[in-house]
Amino acid sequence: MVKFGQYLKHNIVPEWRDKFINYKELKKIIKQINEKKPQEVELKEIQSEPVNDIIDEYGKKQLRKVENSTMVGMIDLRGRAISNVDNSTNYTYTASTSTKPEDSLVIHADRSLVAFISQWDISDGSIPYNLVMPRYLDEKELVFFRKLHSEIEMVNKWYLEKITECKQRVKDYEAQVLFGLTLSLSSSPQFNQLEFGLKELYRTLDYLHNYCTLNRTAIDKILKKHDKTSRCTSRNTINDAVSKLQFCEESDVYWIRQFTERLWKELTQGEKSISLNDLKRTRSRLSAKLAFRVGLFTGFAIVLFLGLLLIVFQYPIRSLNSDQINALWIFIRIQVFFATQMWALDLYVYHICRINFEYIFREYSPNLLHFQQQFYFASLFTFCLMLILFVWYWISFVSEILPLNYVCAVLPILTCLLFLFVLPLPGYSRARWFMLKHCVSIFGVPFYVVQFTDFFLGDQLTSHNQTMVDLVHVISILVSSSFLSFTDVYLSFSSSLQQFFLFWPSFLPTLVRFIQCLRRFYDTHDVYPHLWNGLKYFLSLIAMSFSWSTPCYYVFQSIYTCYALYWDLREDWGLLWNFQRGKYFLLRKEVEGRSKHLLPERYYYHMAIVFDVILRWIWLLRLSLKGIVGDNVLFLTFGTIEVVRRGVWNIFRMENEQLNNCGKFRATIDVPFPFPDLQCHVCYKHALITIVQNS
């Protein structure tokens, strides 16, 4: 049976985690409670204004009595204390108001106990309840109840804030939908915008319902746990008081949800293919068929890869010389093949850790692939690659069916496979075009405002410097048709031209990322972090300006590596903030007992730190192997290692973005209205007039 603490941890809305009941901290306080026996304390008389006339008016039967002197209760509003209301007991403490005495609570206590009332000022949005507790309670128990009160008050305030926002949002959408119906928006961009907006609003309501349910359950569970360890009973009385709060009743959530469903029906009344289930199904669900296809193509790809290795060692290439074989390497060392697999793994981690990458990218779900879809795309891509290479090698060098003149035909085929996602073919076309659009647009960085998606892709390209060089290399070979004679046209270039093709493709991604930092500074005027982040890329540009064999390269590359390591671990990942020995050493600090880590195990973070340090300095190993190992092997091996390092970096970068930089506790996208220039009341009035005229 899963403990509630673990259930709460895995079911909260990640963006709102700081607004949930701090169940873990309350449990810690309960464990620290030391029971004390009641002390003999003389009761002091309470001086107060008599309200016997109010009690006589409504009758004593209106007062709710709690006979147990060890009861902890919550009383409605700030009341007046009354002595000797009931002479059958030694002492009676009553809290009531002049307007609602029927909501009063009577606490009966023996003279051996003193009723202690814990009072807080009432402000706008706070809970109008006070706690009444026996005075003999241990100090830790008083801390527990005060903490519980503040947590309940926080939940109620947050609920009221979000529900007010949803009410305004649904009113705006009502006007937008009514106005849109008069324009026949079916299948238009405005229709899609309204459709996505209603889906996001409905998803917000689902999150809010989940928020209320989990907090209600958490309050009940923590009170039940408290009552087991204390002589003071509190579960029934506090639950009874909390049940009257708005976040427990959820009446507004149900009303707004029904109203949103009605707007959806009105918007899609002419679309037979769109049902109410499309509104409720706002997230891609796991598909068994898709999982089967992923497993099928992955299995085929592994078998083909092992078979290819077997025949390569059993039937080595004898019909081509070493120069001709080297000319083939350029087509199989492009690391983008591994990048598709790594991004699929990243998406899987985002899924299990509930990292809302869609909201971080500020994009609708059709533009971004689910982790199953990305695995399917990557496995199909890998299967096609392995199949082409296996068949090509078999018919060319094993059975020798293919004449030697046609062996080179595999090279343009592999290139077409690489650019397959650019072609307007069916299958995740919106996601492919989204990726292509942003990859191209980042090179126009000085002329537009940079968003997270842009500099995230810019960081990806900085890890594909070798891929950019190889891409230019491949294009030059194909354009010159030198592959037909198994020669590399790149080797016929002059030394300066070779340096040009080697330097600028690898230099350009880092330069783009540096300009992005400058543009962010221009837009925000924040020196930190944008200029400090730009310094990292500036150091990299200086290091790349020197030859690998010069001492200046070692100096600037070492400075860049140290600075990049600091920025990776402390700024991009948000680690290295806690240097106290303990649970979260070298990780993030806890805030009020709340963990700021989304991954399930702490050692994942420590492994990632070590992994990043090693791979940041691995360029030293690459330089030491130069001349010992072939360049093609070095390019493929270390290029792949950098892709893997970037894949690990993506996980912790996105986690830190969600925890710290998303801000304002937002879990859904605020979809802009399709008619922003129209005032809502004008839209609404115009729509009503048009509908009446048409009817």
PDB file of C-alpha atoms in Angstrom, residues 108-205:
ATOM      1  CA  HIS A 108     -16.342  23.076  28.285  1.00  0.00           C
ATOM      2  CA  ALA A 109     -13.157  22.693  30.325  1.00  0.00           C
ATOM      3  CA  ASP A 110     -12.487  21.509  33.871  1.00  0.00           C
ATOM      4  CA  ARG A 111     -10.792  23.831  36.349  1.00  0.00           C
ATOM      5  CA  SER A 112      -7.688  21.666  36.077  1.00  0.00           C
ATOM      6  CA  LEU A 113      -7.339  22.915  32.513  1.00  0.00           C
ATOM      7  CA  VAL A 114      -7.185  26.353  31.044  1.00  0.00           C
ATOM      8  CA  ALA A 115      -8.687  27.043  27.633  1.00  0.00           C
ATOM      9  CA  PHE A 116      -6.060  28.650  25.433  1.00  0.00           C
ATOM     10  CA  ILE A 117      -7.099  30.573  22.366  1.00  0.00           C
ATOM     11  CA  SER A 118      -4.528  31.181  19.693  1.00  0.00           C
ATOM     12  CA  GLN A 119      -5.402  34.411  17.888  1.00  0.00           C
ATOM     13  CA  TRP A 120      -4.299  35.864  14.545  1.00  0.00           C
ATOM     14  CA  ASP A 121      -5.323  39.066  12.873  1.00  0.00           C
ATOM     15  CA  ILE A 122      -7.966  38.754  10.227  1.00  0.00           C
ATOM     16  CA  SER A 123      -7.006  40.240   6.869  1.00  0.00           C
ATOM     17  CA  ASP A 124      -8.488  40.122   3.388  1.00  0.00           C
ATOM     18  CA  GLY A 125      -8.517  36.609   2.062  1.00  0.00           C
ATOM     19  CA  SER A 126      -7.493  34.967   5.316  1.00  0.00           C
ATOM     20  CA  ILE A 127      -9.500  32.278   7.052  1.00  0.00           C
ATOM     21  CA  PRO A 128     -11.999  33.704   9.557  1.00  0.00           C
ATOM     22  CA  TYR A 129     -11.329  30.973  12.124  1.00  0.00           C
ATOM     23  CA  ASN A 130      -9.411  30.781  15.371  1.00  0.00           C
ATOM     24  CA  LEU A 131      -8.071  27.729  17.131  1.00  0.00           C
ATOM     25  CA  VAL A 132      -9.237  26.931  20.658  1.00  0.00           C
ATOM     26  CA  MET A 133      -6.816  24.616  22.465  1.00  0.00           C
ATOM     27  CA  PRO A 134      -6.224  23.391  26.022  1.00  0.00           C
ATOM     28  CA  ARG A 135      -3.337  25.253  27.629  1.00  0.00           C
ATOM     29  CA  TYR A 136      -1.520  22.116  28.728  1.00  0.00           C
ATOM     30  CA  LEU A 137      -0.543  21.288  25.158  1.00  0.00           C
ATOM     31  CA  ASP A 138       3.144  20.856  24.500  1.00  0.00           C
ATOM     32  CA  GLU A 139       4.827  23.756  22.708  1.00  0.00           C
ATOM     33  CA  LYS A 140       5.415  21.531  19.669  1.00  0.00           C
ATOM     34  CA  GLU A 141       1.700  20.842  19.460  1.00  0.00           C
ATOM     35  CA  LEU A 142       0.988  24.546  19.491  1.00  0.00           C
ATOM     36  CA  VAL A 143       3.538  24.906  16.688  1.00  0.00           C
ATOM     37  CA  PHE A 144       1.759  22.134  14.801  1.00  0.00           C
ATOM     38  CA  PHE A 145      -1.667  23.769  15.026  1.00  0.00           C
ATOM     39  CA  ARG A 146      -0.342  27.209  14.131  1.00  0.00           C
ATOM     40  CA  LYS A 147       1.492  25.705  11.160  1.00  0.00           C
ATOM     41  CA  LEU A 148      -1.630  23.821  10.120  1.00  0.00           C
ATOM     42  CA  HIS A 149      -3.698  26.984  10.357  1.00  0.00           C
ATOM     43  CA  SER A 150      -1.258  28.936   8.183  1.00  0.00           C
ATOM     44  CA  GLU A 151      -1.150  26.115   5.624  1.00  0.00           C
ATOM     45  CA  ILE A 152      -4.949  25.932   5.405  1.00  0.00           C
ATOM     46  CA  GLU A 153      -5.109  29.696   5.056  1.00  0.00           C
ATOM     47  CA  MET A 154      -2.504  29.599   2.266  1.00  0.00           C
ATOM     48  CA  VAL A 155      -4.469  26.929   0.385  1.00  0.00           C
ATOM     49  CA  ASN A 156      -7.703  28.859   0.672  1.00  0.00           C
ATOM     50  CA  LYS A 157      -6.105  32.116  -0.511  1.00  0.00           C
ATOM     51  CA  TRP A 158      -4.471  30.404  -3.468  1.00  0.00           C
ATOM     52  CA  TYR A 159      -7.729  28.731  -4.446  1.00  0.00           C
ATOM     53  CA  LEU A 160      -9.599  32.040  -4.342  1.00  0.00           C
ATOM     54  CA  GLU A 161      -6.885  33.680  -6.439  1.00  0.00           C
ATOM     55  CA  LYS A 162      -6.988  30.986  -9.115  1.00  0.00           C
ATOM     56  CA  ILE A 163     -10.770  30.724  -9.199  1.00  0.00           C
ATOM     57  CA  THR A 164     -11.074  34.498  -9.622  1.00  0.00           C
ATOM     58  CA  GLU A 165      -8.688  34.281 -12.543  1.00  0.00           C
ATOM     59  CA  CYS A 166     -10.692  31.420 -14.092  1.00  0.00           C
ATOM     60  CA  LYS A 167     -13.958  33.329 -13.710  1.00  0.00           C
ATOM     61  CA  GLN A 168     -12.549  36.291 -15.597  1.00  0.00           C
ATOM     62  CA  ARG A 169     -11.066  33.994 -18.214  1.00  0.00           C
ATOM     63  CA  VAL A 170     -14.315  32.164 -18.887  1.00  0.00           C
ATOM     64  CA  LYS A 171     -16.216  35.453 -19.210  1.00  0.00           C
ATOM     65  CA  ASP A 172     -13.709  36.624 -21.796  1.00  0.00           C
ATOM     66  CA  TYR A 173     -14.010  33.367 -23.702  1.00  0.00           C
ATOM     67  CA  GLU A 174     -17.785  33.611 -23.657  1.00  0.00           C
ATOM     68  CA  ALA A 175     -17.592  36.917 -25.501  1.00  0.00           C
ATOM     69  CA  GLN A 176     -14.897  35.622 -27.857  1.00  0.00           C
ATOM     70  CA  VAL A 177     -16.858  32.478 -28.744  1.00  0.00           C
ATOM     71  CA  LEU A 178     -20.127  34.341 -29.305  1.00  0.00           C
ATOM     72  CA  PHE A 179     -18.387  36.843 -31.538  1.00  0.00           C
ATOM     73  CA  GLY A 180     -16.555  34.072 -33.371  1.00  0.00           C
ATOM     74  CA  LEU A 181     -19.788  32.207 -34.117  1.00  0.00           C
ATOM     75  CA  THR A 182     -20.992  35.171 -36.150  1.00  0.00           C
ATOM     76  CA  LEU A 183     -17.912  34.956 -38.393  1.00  0.00           C
ATOM     77  CA  SER A 184     -18.072  31.233 -39.306  1.00  0.00           C
ATOM     78  CA  LEU A 185     -14.615  30.391 -37.966  1.00  0.00           C
ATOM     79  CA  SER A 186     -14.708  26.668 -38.708  1.00  0.00           C
ATOM     80  CA  SER A 187     -11.196  25.270 -39.385  1.00  0.00           C
ATOM     81  CA  SER A 188      -9.688  28.773 -39.345  1.00  0.00           C
ATOM     82  CA  PRO A 189      -6.671  29.891 -37.263  1.00  0.00           C
ATOM     83  CA  GLN A 190      -9.026  31.844 -34.979  1.00  0.00           C
ATOM     84  CA  PHE A 191     -11.089  28.685 -34.435  1.00  0.00           C
ATOM     85  CA  ASN A 192      -7.971  26.701 -33.514  1.00  0.00           C
ATOM     86  CA  GLN A 193      -6.905  29.475 -31.147  1.00  0.00           C
ATOM     87  CA  LEU A 194     -10.256  29.425 -29.347  1.00  0.00           C
ATOM     88  CA  GLU A 195     -10.173  25.636 -29.278  1.00  0.00           C
ATOM     89  CA  PHE A 196      -6.745  25.532 -27.653  1.00  0.00           C
ATOM     90  CA  GLY A 197      -7.707  28.302 -25.242  1.00  0.00           C
ATOM     91  CA  LEU A 198     -10.766  26.420 -23.978  1.00  0.00           C
ATOM     92  CA  LYS A 199      -8.698  23.256 -23.622  1.00  0.00           C
ATOM     93  CA  GLU A 200      -6.109  25.059 -21.517  1.00  0.00           C
ATOM     94  CA  LEU A 201      -8.840  26.628 -19.376  1.00  0.00           C
ATOM     95  CA  TYR A 202     -10.442  23.232 -18.850  1.00  0.00           C
ATOM     96  CA  ARG A 203      -7.063  21.753 -17.941  1.00  0.00           C
ATOM     97  CA  THR A 204      -6.584  24.523 -15.381  1.00  0.00           C
ATOM     98  CA  LEU A 205      -9.915  23.565 -13.814  1.00  0.00           C
TER      99      LEU A 205
END
